[in-house]
Tab-separated table of C-alpha atoms in Angstrom:
chain	number	residue	atom	x	y	z
A	1	UNK	CA	-15.626	0.727	-5.178
A	2	UNK	CA	-18.878	-0.875	-4.328
A	3	UNK	CA	-20.231	-2.285	-1.053
A	4	UNK	CA	-19.352	-5.664	-2.614
A	5	UNK	CA	-15.852	-4.370	-2.881
A	6	UNK	CA	-15.097	-3.843	0.174
A	7	UNK	CA	-16.571	-7.224	1.017
A	8	UNK	CA	-14.262	-8.659	-0.937
A	9	UNK	CA	-11.368	-6.500	0.097
A	10	UNK	CA	-12.517	-7.563	3.532
A	11	UNK	CA	-12.331	-11.691	2.507
A	12	UNK	CA	-9.072	-10.853	1.390
A	13	UNK	CA	-8.136	-9.532	5.314
A	14	UNK	CA	-9.868	-12.243	7.030
A	15	UNK	CA	-8.531	-15.109	4.939
A	16	UNK	CA	-4.790	-13.717	5.921
A	17	UNK	CA	-5.291	-13.604	9.366
A	18	UNK	CA	-3.277	-16.044	11.792
A	19	UNK	CA	-5.022	-19.694	12.096
A	20	UNK	CA	-4.643	-19.282	15.992
A	21	UNK	CA	-6.435	-15.742	17.150
A	22	UNK	CA	-4.365	-13.270	18.407
A	23	UNK	CA	-5.355	-12.778	22.079
A	24	UNK	CA	-4.151	-9.899	24.666
A	25	UNK	CA	-1.887	-12.759	26.247
A	26	UNK	CA	0.143	-12.823	23.109
A	27	UNK	CA	0.438	-9.416	22.429
A	28	UNK	CA	1.088	-8.772	25.759
A	29	UNK	CA	4.160	-11.428	25.761
A	30	UNK	CA	5.380	-9.581	22.451
A	31	UNK	CA	4.840	-5.959	23.608
A	32	UNK	CA	7.364	-7.179	26.557
A	33	UNK	CA	9.790	-8.374	24.239
A	34	UNK	CA	9.348	-4.946	21.995
A	35	UNK	CA	9.753	-3.159	25.352
A	36	UNK	CA	13.031	-4.651	25.885
A	37	UNK	CA	14.803	-4.422	22.670
A	38	UNK	CA	13.124	-1.676	21.754
A	39	UNK	CA	16.376	0.444	22.532
A	40	UNK	CA	18.792	-1.841	19.937
A	41	UNK	CA	16.016	-0.265	16.793
A	42	UNK	CA	19.045	2.223	15.955
A	43	UNK	CA	20.948	-1.326	15.319
A	44	UNK	CA	17.910	-2.781	13.020
A	45	UNK	CA	16.818	-5.283	16.148
A	46	UNK	CA	13.324	-5.022	17.061
A	47	UNK	CA	10.044	-6.625	16.676
A	48	UNK	CA	6.541	-5.497	17.210
A	49	UNK	CA	2.702	-6.521	17.015
A	50	UNK	CA	0.798	-5.306	13.813
A	51	UNK	CA	-2.798	-4.356	14.045
A	52	UNK	CA	-5.399	-5.880	11.438
A	53	UNK	CA	-5.932	-2.833	9.023
A	54	UNK	CA	-9.313	-2.846	7.752
A	55	UNK	CA	-10.124	0.491	6.281
A	56	UNK	CA	-13.875	1.157	5.522
A	57	UNK	CA	-16.086	4.611	4.949
A	58	UNK	CA	-16.591	7.248	7.160
A	59	UNK	CA	-17.310	10.646	7.214
A	60	UNK	CA	-15.417	13.396	5.980
A	61	UNK	CA	-14.498	16.993	5.927
A	62	UNK	CA	-11.722	18.813	7.842
A	63	UNK	CA	-8.794	21.368	7.509
A	64	UNK	CA	-5.292	20.779	6.037
A	65	UNK	CA	-2.377	21.827	8.056
A	66	UNK	CA	0.746	23.275	6.356
A	67	UNK	CA	4.411	22.381	7.260
A	68	UNK	CA	5.003	25.629	8.955
A	69	UNK	CA	1.970	25.465	10.968
A	70	UNK	CA	3.274	22.117	12.644
A	71	UNK	CA	6.296	21.013	14.689
A	72	UNK	CA	8.297	18.192	12.938
A	73	UNK	CA	7.595	14.293	14.058
A	74	UNK	CA	10.504	13.900	16.443
A	75	UNK	CA	12.456	10.442	15.571
A	76	UNK	CA	13.098	8.449	19.122
A	77	UNK	CA	16.655	7.968	17.790
A	78	UNK	CA	19.264	10.336	16.108
A	79	UNK	CA	18.439	10.159	12.521
A	80	UNK	CA	21.293	8.605	9.764
A	81	UNK	CA	21.962	9.682	6.854
A	82	UNK	CA	22.295	6.819	4.113
A	83	UNK	CA	24.249	7.464	1.101
A	84	UNK	CA	22.336	6.236	-1.697
A	85	UNK	CA	22.518	7.157	-5.889
A	86	UNK	CA	19.659	8.743	-5.121
A	87	UNK	CA	15.970	7.877	-4.664
A	88	UNK	CA	12.807	7.069	-7.598
A	89	UNK	CA	13.908	7.071	-11.076
A	90	UNK	CA	12.830	9.071	-13.986
A	91	UNK	CA	9.735	7.021	-14.535
A	92	UNK	CA	8.648	8.286	-11.532
A	93	UNK	CA	8.416	11.935	-12.583
A	94	UNK	CA	6.643	10.831	-15.530
A	95	UNK	CA	3.634	9.489	-13.929
A	96	UNK	CA	2.038	12.436	-12.529
A	97	UNK	CA	-1.519	12.788	-11.143
A	98	UNK	CA	-4.148	11.162	-9.791
A	99	UNK	CA	-5.887	8.016	-11.219
A	100	UNK	CA	-9.121	7.064	-10.209
A	101	UNK	CA	-12.513	5.194	-11.153
A	102	UNK	CA	-15.828	5.652	-11.337
A	103	UNK	CA	-17.637	2.752	-11.524
A	104	UNK	CA	-16.030	0.653	-14.381
A	105	UNK	CA	-14.837	3.948	-15.893
A	106	UNK	CA	-10.828	5.129	-15.527
A	107	UNK	CA	-9.834	8.466	-15.151
A	108	UNK	CA	-5.963	8.233	-16.186
A	109	UNK	CA	-3.569	10.773	-14.475
A	110	UNK	CA	-3.015	12.506	-18.296
A	111	UNK	CA	-6.839	12.693	-18.599
A	112	UNK	CA	-7.558	9.881	-21.019
A	113	UNK	CA	-10.846	8.389	-20.125
A	114	UNK	CA	-11.366	4.855	-20.652
A	115	UNK	CA	-14.515	2.560	-20.446
A	116	UNK	CA	-14.124	-0.891	-19.318
A	117	UNK	CA	-16.501	-3.233	-20.627
A	118	UNK	CA	-16.469	-5.849	-17.726
A	119	UNK	CA	-18.852	-7.413	-15.464
A	120	UNK	CA	-18.054	-5.415	-11.877
A	121	UNK	CA	-21.247	-6.365	-10.003
A	122	UNK	CA	-19.287	-7.394	-6.677
A	123	UNK	CA	-15.680	-5.224	-7.177
A	124	UNK	CA	-14.077	-3.170	-9.411
A	125	UNK	CA	-10.092	-1.809	-9.249
A	126	UNK	CA	-7.484	-1.172	-11.724
A	127	UNK	CA	-3.569	-0.307	-12.204
A	128	UNK	CA	-2.025	1.895	-14.663
A	129	UNK	CA	0.413	0.186	-16.604
A	130	UNK	CA	2.421	2.347	-18.950
A	131	UNK	CA	-0.290	3.224	-21.623
A	132	UNK	CA	-2.257	0.729	-20.555
A	133	UNK	CA	-4.546	-0.447	-17.720
A	134	UNK	CA	-5.193	-3.538	-15.726
A	135	UNK	CA	-8.558	-3.918	-14.453
A	136	UNK	CA	-9.857	-6.332	-11.763
A	137	UNK	CA	-13.459	-7.409	-11.151
A	138	UNK	CA	-15.677	-9.381	-9.550
A	139	UNK	CA	-18.799	-10.260	-11.558
A	140	UNK	CA	-22.407	-11.758	-9.802
A	141	UNK	CA	-21.139	-14.778	-8.657
A	142	UNK	CA	-18.198	-15.002	-10.362
A	143	UNK	CA	-13.966	-14.630	-9.085
A	144	UNK	CA	-11.597	-12.383	-9.544
A	145	UNK	CA	-10.872	-11.511	-13.612
A	146	UNK	CA	-8.314	-9.503	-14.332
A	147	UNK	CA	-8.121	-7.731	-17.719
A	148	UNK	CA	-5.463	-5.646	-19.759
A	149	UNK	CA	-6.951	-2.701	-21.462
A	150	UNK	CA	-5.859	-0.334	-24.170
A	151	UNK	CA	-6.681	3.468	-23.595
A	152	UNK	CA	-9.297	3.128	-26.178
A	153	UNK	CA	-11.224	0.221	-23.807
A	154	UNK	CA	-9.543	-2.504	-26.111
A	155	UNK	CA	-9.115	-5.895	-24.656
A	156	UNK	CA	-5.711	-7.049	-24.820
A	157	UNK	CA	-5.897	-10.005	-22.734
A	158	UNK	CA	-7.569	-11.491	-19.832
A	159	UNK	CA	-5.889	-13.502	-16.685
A	160	UNK	CA	-7.224	-15.599	-13.558
A	161	UNK	CA	-6.080	-14.035	-10.273
A	162	UNK	CA	-6.801	-14.497	-6.500
A	163	UNK	CA	-6.053	-10.892	-5.298
A	164	UNK	CA	-6.195	-7.717	-7.359
A	165	UNK	CA	-3.306	-6.317	-8.832
A	166	UNK	CA	-0.639	-4.063	-7.418
A	167	UNK	CA	1.571	-1.586	-9.267
A	168	UNK	CA	4.935	-0.274	-8.509
A	169	UNK	CA	3.520	3.209	-8.589
A	170	UNK	CA	5.195	4.415	-11.699
A	171	UNK	CA	3.368	2.621	-14.270
A	172	UNK	CA	6.114	0.288	-14.915
A	173	UNK	CA	4.996	-3.115	-13.471
A	174	UNK	CA	2.119	-4.888	-12.161
A	175	UNK	CA	2.023	-7.633	-10.151
A	176	UNK	CA	-0.698	-10.116	-8.619
A	177	UNK	CA	-1.190	-13.127	-7.052
A	178	UNK	CA	-2.730	-16.810	-8.736
A	179	UNK	CA	-3.261	-20.465	-7.529
A	180	UNK	CA	-3.555	-21.839	-4.050
A	181	UNK	CA	-1.504	-23.441	-1.920
A	182	UNK	CA	1.429	-24.981	-2.662
A	183	UNK	CA	0.859	-23.817	-6.528
A	184	UNK	CA	0.523	-20.201	-5.070
A	185	UNK	CA	2.700	-17.215	-7.538
A	186	UNK	CA	3.209	-13.515	-8.218
A	187	UNK	CA	2.615	-12.934	-11.818
A	188	UNK	CA	4.178	-9.607	-12.903
A	189	UNK	CA	3.584	-7.799	-16.109
A	190	UNK	CA	5.638	-4.995	-17.329
A	191	UNK	CA	4.728	-2.039	-19.292
A	192	UNK	CA	4.233	-3.171	-23.080
A	193	UNK	CA	4.263	-6.690	-22.268
A	194	UNK	CA	1.228	-8.909	-22.803
A	195	UNK	CA	2.238	-12.324	-21.624
A	196	UNK	CA	3.010	-12.210	-17.260
A	197	UNK	CA	5.823	-14.163	-15.926
A	198	UNK	CA	4.968	-16.164	-12.881
A	199	UNK	CA	7.363	-15.986	-9.599
A	200	UNK	CA	6.712	-19.092	-7.990
A	201	UNK	CA	6.348	-18.718	-4.231
A	202	UNK	CA	8.550	-21.771	-3.142
A	203	UNK	CA	11.302	-21.852	-0.301
A	204	UNK	CA	8.928	-19.634	1.540
A	205	UNK	CA	8.300	-20.539	5.490
A	206	UNK	CA	4.893	-22.208	6.596
A	207	UNK	CA	2.761	-19.335	6.879
A	208	UNK	CA	-0.410	-18.850	8.855
A	209	UNK	CA	-2.096	-17.878	5.611
A	210	UNK	CA	-1.901	-17.453	1.968
A	211	UNK	CA	1.170	-15.406	1.225
A	212	UNK	CA	0.267	-11.500	0.289
A	213	UNK	CA	1.874	-9.414	-2.184
A	214	UNK	CA	2.895	-6.163	-0.717
A	215	UNK	CA	4.196	-4.600	-4.035
A	216	UNK	CA	6.571	-5.231	-6.998
A	217	UNK	CA	9.819	-3.648	-8.871
A	218	UNK	CA	11.849	-2.944	-11.881
A	219	UNK	CA	11.422	-2.587	-15.598
A	220	UNK	CA	9.734	-6.262	-16.268
A	221	UNK	CA	11.033	-9.804	-16.117
A	222	UNK	CA	12.638	-9.681	-19.698
A	223	UNK	CA	16.241	-10.406	-20.111
A	224	UNK	CA	17.166	-6.860	-21.154
A	225	UNK	CA	15.581	-5.634	-18.036
A	226	UNK	CA	17.610	-7.897	-16.133
A	227	UNK	CA	20.813	-7.500	-17.704
A	228	UNK	CA	20.675	-3.376	-16.989
A	229	UNK	CA	19.938	-4.600	-13.192
A	230	UNK	CA	16.384	-3.534	-13.561
A	231	UNK	CA	15.151	-6.913	-13.469
A	232	UNK	CA	11.584	-7.546	-11.783
A	233	UNK	CA	11.125	-8.073	-7.895
A	234	UNK	CA	7.839	-8.893	-5.945
A	235	UNK	CA	8.228	-8.112	-2.446
A	236	UNK	CA	5.552	-11.096	-0.372
A	237	UNK	CA	4.520	-11.097	3.457
A	238	UNK	CA	4.221	-14.183	4.980
A	239	UNK	CA	2.029	-14.233	7.940
A	240	UNK	CA	3.174	-15.760	11.440
A	241	UNK	CA	0.945	-18.155	13.565
A	242	UNK	CA	1.750	-15.646	16.244
A	243	UNK	CA	0.231	-12.970	14.824
A	244	UNK	CA	2.953	-11.017	12.642
A	245	UNK	CA	4.204	-11.125	9.411
A	246	UNK	CA	7.834	-11.209	7.275
A	247	UNK	CA	8.604	-9.683	4.173
A	248	UNK	CA	10.321	-11.519	1.414
A	249	UNK	CA	12.082	-10.481	-2.152
A	250	UNK	CA	11.424	-12.930	-5.037
A	251	UNK	CA	12.912	-12.631	-8.329
A	252	UNK	CA	12.945	-15.194	-11.445
A	253	UNK	CA	16.418	-16.487	-10.814
A	254	UNK	CA	16.903	-16.310	-6.861
A	255	UNK	CA	15.765	-18.078	-3.844
A	256	UNK	CA	13.798	-15.925	-1.677
A	257	UNK	CA	15.549	-13.531	0.321
A	258	UNK	CA	14.040	-12.313	3.723
A	259	UNK	CA	14.084	-8.378	3.865
A	260	UNK	CA	14.803	-6.745	7.310
A	261	UNK	CA	14.565	-9.861	9.321
A	262	UNK	CA	14.267	-9.075	12.869
A	263	UNK	CA	13.374	-5.470	12.208
A	264	UNK	CA	9.685	-5.119	11.478
A	265	UNK	CA	6.634	-7.212	12.925
A	266	UNK	CA	4.946	-5.935	10.053
A	267	UNK	CA	6.498	-4.111	6.212
A	268	UNK	CA	4.180	-1.497	5.009
A	269	UNK	CA	6.424	-0.128	2.049
A	270	UNK	CA	9.644	-0.330	0.322
A	271	UNK	CA	11.008	2.619	-1.060
A	272	UNK	CA	11.324	2.945	-5.284
A	273	UNK	CA	14.936	2.440	-5.490
A	274	UNK	CA	15.082	-0.309	-2.449
A	275	UNK	CA	17.147	1.574	0.041
A	276	UNK	CA	14.193	2.177	2.873
A	277	UNK	CA	11.792	-0.027	4.089
A	278	UNK	CA	8.827	1.212	6.368
A	279	UNK	CA	6.676	-0.420	8.796
A	280	UNK	CA	5.380	-1.085	12.136
A	281	UNK	CA	7.720	-1.670	15.194
A	282	UNK	CA	5.072	-1.463	18.102
A	283	UNK	CA	1.597	-1.454	19.008
A	284	UNK	CA	0.010	-1.337	22.190
A	285	UNK	CA	-3.239	-2.532	21.960
A	286	UNK	CA	-4.792	-1.111	25.526
A	287	UNK	CA	-4.069	2.075	24.385
A	288	UNK	CA	-4.763	1.598	21.000
A	289	UNK	CA	-1.835	3.211	19.294
A	290	UNK	CA	1.085	1.786	17.082
A	291	UNK	CA	4.760	3.235	16.513
A	292	UNK	CA	6.793	3.060	12.875
A	293	UNK	CA	10.155	3.136	11.289
A	294	UNK	CA	11.575	3.974	8.203
A	295	UNK	CA	14.894	2.145	7.932
A	296	UNK	CA	17.971	0.969	5.712
A	297	UNK	CA	17.361	-1.848	3.772
A	298	UNK	CA	20.864	-2.787	4.119
A	299	UNK	CA	21.754	-2.608	7.446
A	300	UNK	CA	18.392	-2.337	9.004
A	301	UNK	CA	19.404	1.003	10.885
A	302	UNK	CA	16.316	3.225	12.039
A	303	UNK	CA	16.329	6.068	10.400
A	304	UNK	CA	13.676	7.627	12.697
A	305	UNK	CA	10.692	6.291	14.488
A	306	UNK	CA	7.016	7.935	15.422
A	307	UNK	CA	3.929	7.081	17.566
A	308	UNK	CA	1.944	9.666	16.262
A	309	UNK	CA	1.418	8.286	12.725
A	310	UNK	CA	1.153	4.762	10.839
A	311	UNK	CA	0.888	2.697	7.654
A	312	UNK	CA	3.832	4.410	5.950
A	313	UNK	CA	4.153	4.386	2.367
A	314	UNK	CA	6.604	5.487	0.097
A	315	UNK	CA	5.886	8.550	-2.899
A	316	UNK	CA	7.398	7.402	-6.484
A	317	UNK	CA	10.280	9.052	-6.293
A	318	UNK	CA	11.036	8.278	-2.665
A	319	UNK	CA	11.216	11.394	-1.165
A	320	UNK	CA	8.293	11.154	1.478
A	321	UNK	CA	6.218	8.839	2.961
A	322	UNK	CA	2.256	8.949	3.291
A	323	UNK	CA	0.866	8.036	6.409
A	324	UNK	CA	-2.803	7.929	8.164
A	325	UNK	CA	-3.684	7.447	11.758
A	326	UNK	CA	-1.615	4.812	13.814
A	327	UNK	CA	-4.289	2.794	15.205
A	328	UNK	CA	-6.844	1.675	12.476
A	329	UNK	CA	-9.691	-0.367	13.789
A	330	UNK	CA	-11.922	-0.472	10.694
A	331	UNK	CA	-13.727	3.020	11.350
A	332	UNK	CA	-11.594	4.456	8.546
A	333	UNK	CA	-9.152	7.178	9.196
A	334	UNK	CA	-9.383	10.424	10.729
A	335	UNK	CA	-6.228	11.778	9.011
A	336	UNK	CA	-3.106	11.913	6.443
A	337	UNK	CA	-0.044	12.844	6.940
A	338	UNK	CA	3.267	13.482	4.682
A	339	UNK	CA	6.635	12.970	5.951
A	340	UNK	CA	10.016	13.487	4.587
A	341	UNK	CA	11.204	9.348	4.108
A	342	UNK	CA	14.822	10.146	5.426
A	343	UNK	CA	13.928	12.466	8.519
A	344	UNK	CA	10.685	12.174	9.684
A	345	UNK	CA	9.886	16.159	9.451
A	346	UNK	CA	6.495	16.520	9.191
A	347	UNK	CA	5.601	18.244	5.589
A	348	UNK	CA	2.021	18.410	5.691
A	349	UNK	CA	-0.855	17.084	7.338
A	350	UNK	CA	-5.055	17.035	6.595
A	351	UNK	CA	-7.213	16.078	9.327
A	352	UNK	CA	-10.620	15.118	8.604
A	353	UNK	CA	-12.499	11.545	7.846
A	354	UNK	CA	-12.032	9.873	4.757
A	355	UNK	CA	-12.033	6.042	3.486
A	356	UNK	CA	-8.399	5.711	1.724
A	357	UNK	CA	-5.625	7.801	0.048
A	358	UNK	CA	-3.284	7.209	-2.230
A	359	UNK	CA	-0.267	8.897	-3.522
A	360	UNK	CA	-0.913	10.193	-7.269
A	361	UNK	CA	2.699	11.464	-7.646
A	362	UNK	CA	6.058	12.686	-6.046
A	363	UNK	CA	4.104	15.699	-4.737
A	364	UNK	CA	0.176	14.927	-4.820
A	365	UNK	CA	-2.279	12.722	-2.694
A	366	UNK	CA	-5.623	11.843	-3.967
A	367	UNK	CA	-7.996	10.753	-0.848
A	368	UNK	CA	-11.290	9.266	-1.198
A	369	UNK	CA	-13.805	11.156	1.329
A	370	UNK	CA	-17.468	11.159	2.479
A	371	UNK	CA	-20.285	11.516	4.608
A	372	UNK	CA	-21.771	8.657	6.512
A	373	UNK	CA	-24.949	9.950	7.346
A	374	UNK	CA	-25.756	11.229	3.765
A	375	UNK	CA	-23.279	8.962	2.126
A	376	UNK	CA	-21.923	11.512	-0.050
A	377	UNK	CA	-18.204	11.409	-1.419
A	378	UNK	CA	-15.774	13.032	-3.808
A	379	UNK	CA	-12.609	12.444	-5.011
A	380	UNK	CA	-10.050	15.245	-3.816
A	381	UNK	CA	-6.453	15.522	-4.655
A	382	UNK	CA	-3.902	17.953	-2.712
A	383	UNK	CA	-0.521	19.449	-4.395
A	384	UNK	CA	1.867	20.051	-1.478
A	385	UNK	CA	2.506	23.356	-0.125
A	386	UNK	CA	-1.361	24.153	-0.795
A	387	UNK	CA	-4.082	24.569	1.095
A	388	UNK	CA	-6.746	23.363	-0.866
A	389	UNK	CA	-7.599	20.303	-3.120
A	390	UNK	CA	-8.871	20.156	-5.996
A	391	UNK	CA	-12.300	18.191	-6.299
A	392	UNK	CA	-12.067	15.745	-9.202
A	393	UNK	CA	-15.660	14.297	-8.915
A	394	UNK	CA	-18.290	13.914	-6.296
A	395	UNK	CA	-21.452	12.052	-5.648
A	396	UNK	CA	-24.069	13.404	-3.115
A	397	UNK	CA	-25.216	9.796	-2.725
A	398	UNK	CA	-22.805	7.072	-4.001
A	399	UNK	CA	-19.645	7.149	-1.940
A	400	UNK	CA	-18.791	3.961	-3.206
A	401	UNK	CA	-18.810	4.175	-6.812
A	402	UNK	CA	-15.270	5.972	-6.893
A	403	UNK	CA	-11.981	4.100	-6.516
A	404	UNK	CA	-8.334	4.759	-6.330
A	405	UNK	CA	-5.568	3.004	-8.727
A	406	UNK	CA	-3.623	0.203	-6.171
A	407	UNK	CA	-0.405	1.483	-6.583
A	408	UNK	CA	1.429	-0.947	-4.269
A	409	UNK	CA	3.310	0.041	-1.527
């Protein structure tokens, strides 16, 4: 990931900020509302204020804490057991191992190395998609180009887009936004497909900025997938002028449906089977802290809540969530923590500064760590339960040459 890459990511963040500034007064007004309604969280009726998340590179180095050395995160309300048909899918277990890039060279989870021949002077990112990869690149003074490549580097096709693509965390589906204004849509591409399906973002409420794509789900937008109950879905965020966001499920054949309305101020993740939703529930700007929760998607009932960590993202099998510091102010993250998705119990924690981290499989976390003094960087993968990471790559001078796959949330 280059410095220009970070600039593009920052530009994307700034493009979605409310047209009216988020003042301390507005935060306090929302916070008072949150405090009055927080006791109703167990019934799915809480709102809160989310901080702007702008991850940047900082110093690395730290220590790992194992589950038996730590106290569980205590939920602020009693845990609720939700009956499901099981979290995740069989495909989740098949996608195991970290995927990362060194410049425009992709290192896949299965060890495949793919040279992507694109102009990525100003930025590069990618998403695994079956046996292929969807790479996004910004050239020198050019807009975003998305390139679908085979494992041998052969270009299948190229597409236009307005934001980097995100995946479903399982390598089954990828999506990205295209068009602007009233013409903005989500393009969804399933593994093995060559032509994306456009999901128009009509029917969404007026937004303070362009709708953002949080994640995609399903086995593609084909009739066969729909008949099997595995049709494509996109989860899109619309930004409110008051400073928050609402999450919507967008499909090819139905009007957008709001996901857990009036529960979160900001949704950060949806479990692979769609039964759980994670997000920010409270912000205290003066204390520079936030609270987050996991809720039952059908009822909005909170399973647990914590103010110790934030920015919750589900593992590919839906069993855990990956979290970072509860307040992310642009200076990077001081830690990552893995929690049980249904109880909030802490499983493992790493303390040490890093630029970003992501799931690399049901039981692995991959992280980019670095040293701001020397600009040294490394790609590390941690397996849950182990005390030391595997170092996949490192550079003593160029942290920004590395990036991680964008698995969605």
